[in-house]
Structure formats: structure tokens, C-alpha cells
């Protein structure tokens, strides 16, 4: 059973930084990719960044490239999203996700159907 638990959200001023964490477990051979998504009221979930569960092959959305970095600690089963130079438009609820083939939201070439509960990030002066 795939389980995902996010932490690390909060409020920050424009230009600040935050690091989100996602403790994951239960990934099998059908869940090879992990990702971060974000969602704002009235909008669907947007893929932010993804990586392979071994830690390689990272990819970020154009809107965050050069400011956000995804990584993971394979031994401890934790995925991170380092967010620098945050802007008000980055305000959203951020979700950790794992691949679920044939069932889920398409992003970065894969379907993601396992979700954490989300963590709120608010960027405001």
C-alpha cells in the first residue's frame, strides 16, 4: 500500500525559500516515479517536478525551473522539493504523488494516482 506524507509548508515572504518533504512507502514495480504537484482554488493540479524513485531523471515545469529542485534520500525514503525565490504566484497547496499506471493525472509523461494529504505554501508580503 502506497503511503505519502508531506511536511514543510508554511508562510514566507516573496524571495524566500522553503523545503517540502515527502515520506513515502509501499512503492512497487508499478510505481516508479514520484512527483510534486500544486493546486490553487478553481484550478486543477499542476505538475511541478518529478524524478525516478532511484533519484535520477529529474524534470521540472517551466514555471519553476531554476528556482525549485526535486531530490530524494533513497535510504530514508524521503523526497524533497527545495523552493527558492518564491513568488506570490507559487502560493498553492502542494502534493506529493506517486505513479499509478492507467489511473491518475498525466504529467511529465507518467500518470500519478497516489497522493499525500498536501501541505499549504503561502507567499505574501
PDB file of C-alpha atoms in Angstrom:
ATOM      1  CA  UNK A   1       0.000   0.000   0.000  1.00  0.00           C
ATOM      2  CA  UNK A   2       1.472   3.301  -1.143  1.00  0.00           C
ATOM      3  CA  UNK A   3       1.598   5.969   1.526  1.00  0.00           C
ATOM      4  CA  UNK A   4       2.758   9.549   1.112  1.00  0.00           C
ATOM      5  CA  UNK A   5       3.049  12.145   3.871  1.00  0.00           C
ATOM      6  CA  UNK A   6       4.092  15.735   3.161  1.00  0.00           C
ATOM      7  CA  UNK A   7       5.545  18.255   5.562  1.00  0.00           C
ATOM      8  CA  UNK A   8       7.348  21.572   5.476  1.00  0.00           C
ATOM      9  CA  UNK A   9       4.779  24.019   4.160  1.00  0.00           C
ATOM     10  CA  UNK A  10       4.196  27.442   5.643  1.00  0.00           C
ATOM     11  CA  UNK A  11       4.161  31.175   5.006  1.00  0.00           C
ATOM     12  CA  UNK A  12       7.082  33.062   3.538  1.00  0.00           C
ATOM     13  CA  UNK A  13       7.756  36.479   2.061  1.00  0.00           C
ATOM     14  CA  UNK A  14       8.478  36.926  -1.652  1.00  0.00           C
ATOM     15  CA  UNK A  15      12.033  35.966  -2.416  1.00  0.00           C
ATOM     16  CA  UNK A  16      12.176  33.493   0.454  1.00  0.00           C
ATOM     17  CA  UNK A  17      12.752  29.755   0.497  1.00  0.00           C
ATOM     18  CA  UNK A  18      11.030  26.637   1.798  1.00  0.00           C
ATOM     19  CA  UNK A  19      11.793  22.949   1.633  1.00  0.00           C
ATOM     20  CA  UNK A  20       8.999  20.416   1.422  1.00  0.00           C
ATOM     21  CA  UNK A  21       9.458  16.792   2.415  1.00  0.00           C
ATOM     22  CA  UNK A  22       7.500  13.698   1.435  1.00  0.00           C
ATOM     23  CA  UNK A  23       7.937  10.485   3.387  1.00  0.00           C
ATOM     24  CA  UNK A  24       6.908   7.645   1.094  1.00  0.00           C
ATOM     25  CA  UNK A  25       6.468   3.901   1.439  1.00  0.00           C
ATOM     26  CA  UNK A  26       4.911   0.922  -0.289  1.00  0.00           C
ATOM     27  CA  UNK A  27       6.128   1.640  -3.836  1.00  0.00           C
ATOM     28  CA  UNK A  28       6.088  -1.448  -6.036  1.00  0.00           C
ATOM     29  CA  UNK A  29       7.156  -2.140  -9.629  1.00  0.00           C
ATOM     30  CA  UNK A  30       4.099  -0.258 -10.906  1.00  0.00           C
ATOM     31  CA  UNK A  31       5.106   2.953  -9.129  1.00  0.00           C
ATOM     32  CA  UNK A  32       8.480   4.009 -10.453  1.00  0.00           C
ATOM     33  CA  UNK A  33       8.063   7.782 -10.493  1.00  0.00           C
ATOM     34  CA  UNK A  34       7.456  10.378  -7.811  1.00  0.00           C
ATOM     35  CA  UNK A  35       6.357  13.961  -8.306  1.00  0.00           C
ATOM     36  CA  UNK A  36       5.282  17.185  -6.716  1.00  0.00           C
ATOM     37  CA  UNK A  37       2.064  18.865  -7.812  1.00  0.00           C
ATOM     38  CA  UNK A  38       0.366  22.042  -6.697  1.00  0.00           C
ATOM     39  CA  UNK A  39      -3.218  23.179  -6.745  1.00  0.00           C
ATOM     40  CA  UNK A  40      -4.944  26.524  -6.273  1.00  0.00           C
ATOM     41  CA  UNK A  41      -8.689  27.113  -5.789  1.00  0.00           C
ATOM     42  CA  UNK A  42     -10.513  26.805  -9.077  1.00  0.00           C
ATOM     43  CA  UNK A  43      -7.591  25.228 -10.876  1.00  0.00           C
ATOM     44  CA  UNK A  44      -6.554  21.674 -11.415  1.00  0.00           C
ATOM     45  CA  UNK A  45      -3.390  20.102 -10.130  1.00  0.00           C
ATOM     46  CA  UNK A  46      -0.267  21.257 -11.925  1.00  0.00           C
ATOM     47  CA  UNK A  47       2.840  19.134 -12.117  1.00  0.00           C
ATOM     48  CA  UNK A  48       5.783  20.937 -10.559  1.00  0.00           C
ATOM     49  CA  UNK A  49       8.628  18.423 -10.739  1.00  0.00           C
ATOM     50  CA  UNK A  50       9.230  14.692 -10.954  1.00  0.00           C
ATOM     51  CA  UNK A  51      12.006  12.160 -10.550  1.00  0.00           C
ATOM     52  CA  UNK A  52      12.547   8.430 -10.714  1.00  0.00           C
ATOM     53  CA  UNK A  53      12.290   6.605  -7.404  1.00  0.00           C
ATOM     54  CA  UNK A  54      16.031   5.875  -7.588  1.00  0.00           C
ATOM     55  CA  UNK A  55      16.626   9.622  -7.517  1.00  0.00           C
ATOM     56  CA  UNK A  56      17.549  10.285 -11.118  1.00  0.00           C
ATOM     57  CA  UNK A  57      15.972  11.696 -14.261  1.00  0.00           C
ATOM     58  CA  UNK A  58      14.571  14.843 -12.707  1.00  0.00           C
ATOM     59  CA  UNK A  59      12.348  17.227 -14.629  1.00  0.00           C
ATOM     60  CA  UNK A  60      10.721  20.496 -13.601  1.00  0.00           C
ATOM     61  CA  UNK A  61       7.938  22.621 -15.013  1.00  0.00           C
ATOM     62  CA  UNK A  62       8.946  25.723 -16.953  1.00  0.00           C
ATOM     63  CA  UNK A  63       7.306  27.931 -14.343  1.00  0.00           C
ATOM     64  CA  UNK A  64       9.662  26.771 -11.582  1.00  0.00           C
ATOM     65  CA  UNK A  65      12.812  25.731 -13.408  1.00  0.00           C
ATOM     66  CA  UNK A  66      15.868  27.359 -11.924  1.00  0.00           C
ATOM     67  CA  UNK A  67      14.036  28.104  -8.653  1.00  0.00           C
ATOM     68  CA  UNK A  68      12.754  24.699  -7.488  1.00  0.00           C
ATOM     69  CA  UNK A  69      14.747  21.470  -7.198  1.00  0.00           C
ATOM     70  CA  UNK A  70      13.480  17.953  -6.549  1.00  0.00           C
ATOM     71  CA  UNK A  71      15.613  15.291  -4.905  1.00  0.00           C
ATOM     72  CA  UNK A  72      15.281  12.274  -2.692  1.00  0.00           C
ATOM     73  CA  UNK A  73      17.016  10.340   0.047  1.00  0.00           C
ATOM     74  CA  UNK A  74      16.697   6.773  -1.200  1.00  0.00           C
ATOM     75  CA  UNK A  75      17.734   5.097   2.028  1.00  0.00           C
ATOM     76  CA  UNK A  76      15.271   7.052   4.175  1.00  0.00           C
ATOM     77  CA  UNK A  77      12.535   7.094   1.528  1.00  0.00           C
ATOM     78  CA  UNK A  78      12.076  10.868   1.587  1.00  0.00           C
ATOM     79  CA  UNK A  79      11.538  13.123  -1.429  1.00  0.00           C
ATOM     80  CA  UNK A  80      12.264  16.835  -1.184  1.00  0.00           C
ATOM     81  CA  UNK A  81      11.248  19.968  -3.028  1.00  0.00           C
ATOM     82  CA  UNK A  82      13.633  22.852  -2.428  1.00  0.00           C
ATOM     83  CA  UNK A  83      11.882  26.071  -3.378  1.00  0.00           C
ATOM     84  CA  UNK A  84      13.929  29.257  -3.733  1.00  0.00           C
ATOM     85  CA  UNK A  85      12.995  32.774  -4.840  1.00  0.00           C
ATOM     86  CA  UNK A  86       9.378  32.106  -4.056  1.00  0.00           C
ATOM     87  CA  UNK A  87       6.797  34.414  -5.596  1.00  0.00           C
ATOM     88  CA  UNK A  88       3.137  35.089  -4.737  1.00  0.00           C
ATOM     89  CA  UNK A  89       2.083  33.027  -7.751  1.00  0.00           C
ATOM     90  CA  UNK A  90       3.699  29.997  -6.103  1.00  0.00           C
ATOM     91  CA  UNK A  91       1.026  30.119  -3.406  1.00  0.00           C
ATOM     92  CA  UNK A  92      -0.798  26.786  -3.543  1.00  0.00           C
ATOM     93  CA  UNK A  93      -1.378  23.523  -1.789  1.00  0.00           C
ATOM     94  CA  UNK A  94       1.492  21.214  -2.694  1.00  0.00           C
ATOM     95  CA  UNK A  95       1.002  17.475  -3.046  1.00  0.00           C
ATOM     96  CA  UNK A  96       3.401  14.588  -3.187  1.00  0.00           C
ATOM     97  CA  UNK A  97       2.386  11.952  -5.728  1.00  0.00           C
ATOM     98  CA  UNK A  98       3.445   8.516  -6.918  1.00  0.00           C
ATOM     99  CA  UNK A  99       2.902   6.845 -10.241  1.00  0.00           C
ATOM    100  CA  UNK A 100      -0.191   4.700 -10.687  1.00  0.00           C
ATOM    101  CA  UNK A 101      -0.312   3.206 -14.147  1.00  0.00           C
ATOM    102  CA  UNK A 102      -3.563   3.532 -16.076  1.00  0.00           C
ATOM    103  CA  UNK A 103      -5.175   5.586 -13.336  1.00  0.00           C
ATOM    104  CA  UNK A 104      -4.344   9.158 -12.497  1.00  0.00           C
ATOM    105  CA  UNK A 105      -3.312  12.599 -13.640  1.00  0.00           C
ATOM    106  CA  UNK A 106      -0.867  12.776 -16.548  1.00  0.00           C
ATOM    107  CA  UNK A 107       2.229  14.890 -16.013  1.00  0.00           C
ATOM    108  CA  UNK A 108       5.820  14.658 -17.240  1.00  0.00           C
ATOM    109  CA  UNK A 109       4.933  11.588 -19.303  1.00  0.00           C
ATOM    110  CA  UNK A 110       3.512   9.489 -16.485  1.00  0.00           C
ATOM    111  CA  UNK A 111       0.285   9.001 -14.587  1.00  0.00           C
ATOM    112  CA  UNK A 112       0.155   9.855 -10.923  1.00  0.00           C
ATOM    113  CA  UNK A 113      -2.674   8.406  -8.869  1.00  0.00           C
ATOM    114  CA  UNK A 114      -1.344   8.094  -5.328  1.00  0.00           C
ATOM    115  CA  UNK A 115      -1.492  11.281  -3.293  1.00  0.00           C
ATOM    116  CA  UNK A 116      -0.497  12.682   0.039  1.00  0.00           C
ATOM    117  CA  UNK A 117      -2.749  14.974   2.020  1.00  0.00           C
ATOM    118  CA  UNK A 118      -0.988  18.099   0.810  1.00  0.00           C
ATOM    119  CA  UNK A 119       0.779  20.969   2.545  1.00  0.00           C
ATOM    120  CA  UNK A 120      -0.028  24.661   2.138  1.00  0.00           C
ATOM    121  CA  UNK A 121       2.555  27.140   0.871  1.00  0.00           C
ATOM    122  CA  UNK A 122       1.680  30.826   1.090  1.00  0.00           C
ATOM    123  CA  UNK A 123       3.912  33.538  -0.350  1.00  0.00           C
ATOM    124  CA  UNK A 124       2.892  37.005   0.699  1.00  0.00           C
ATOM    125  CA  UNK A 125       4.332  40.260   1.932  1.00  0.00           C
TER     126      UNK A 125
END
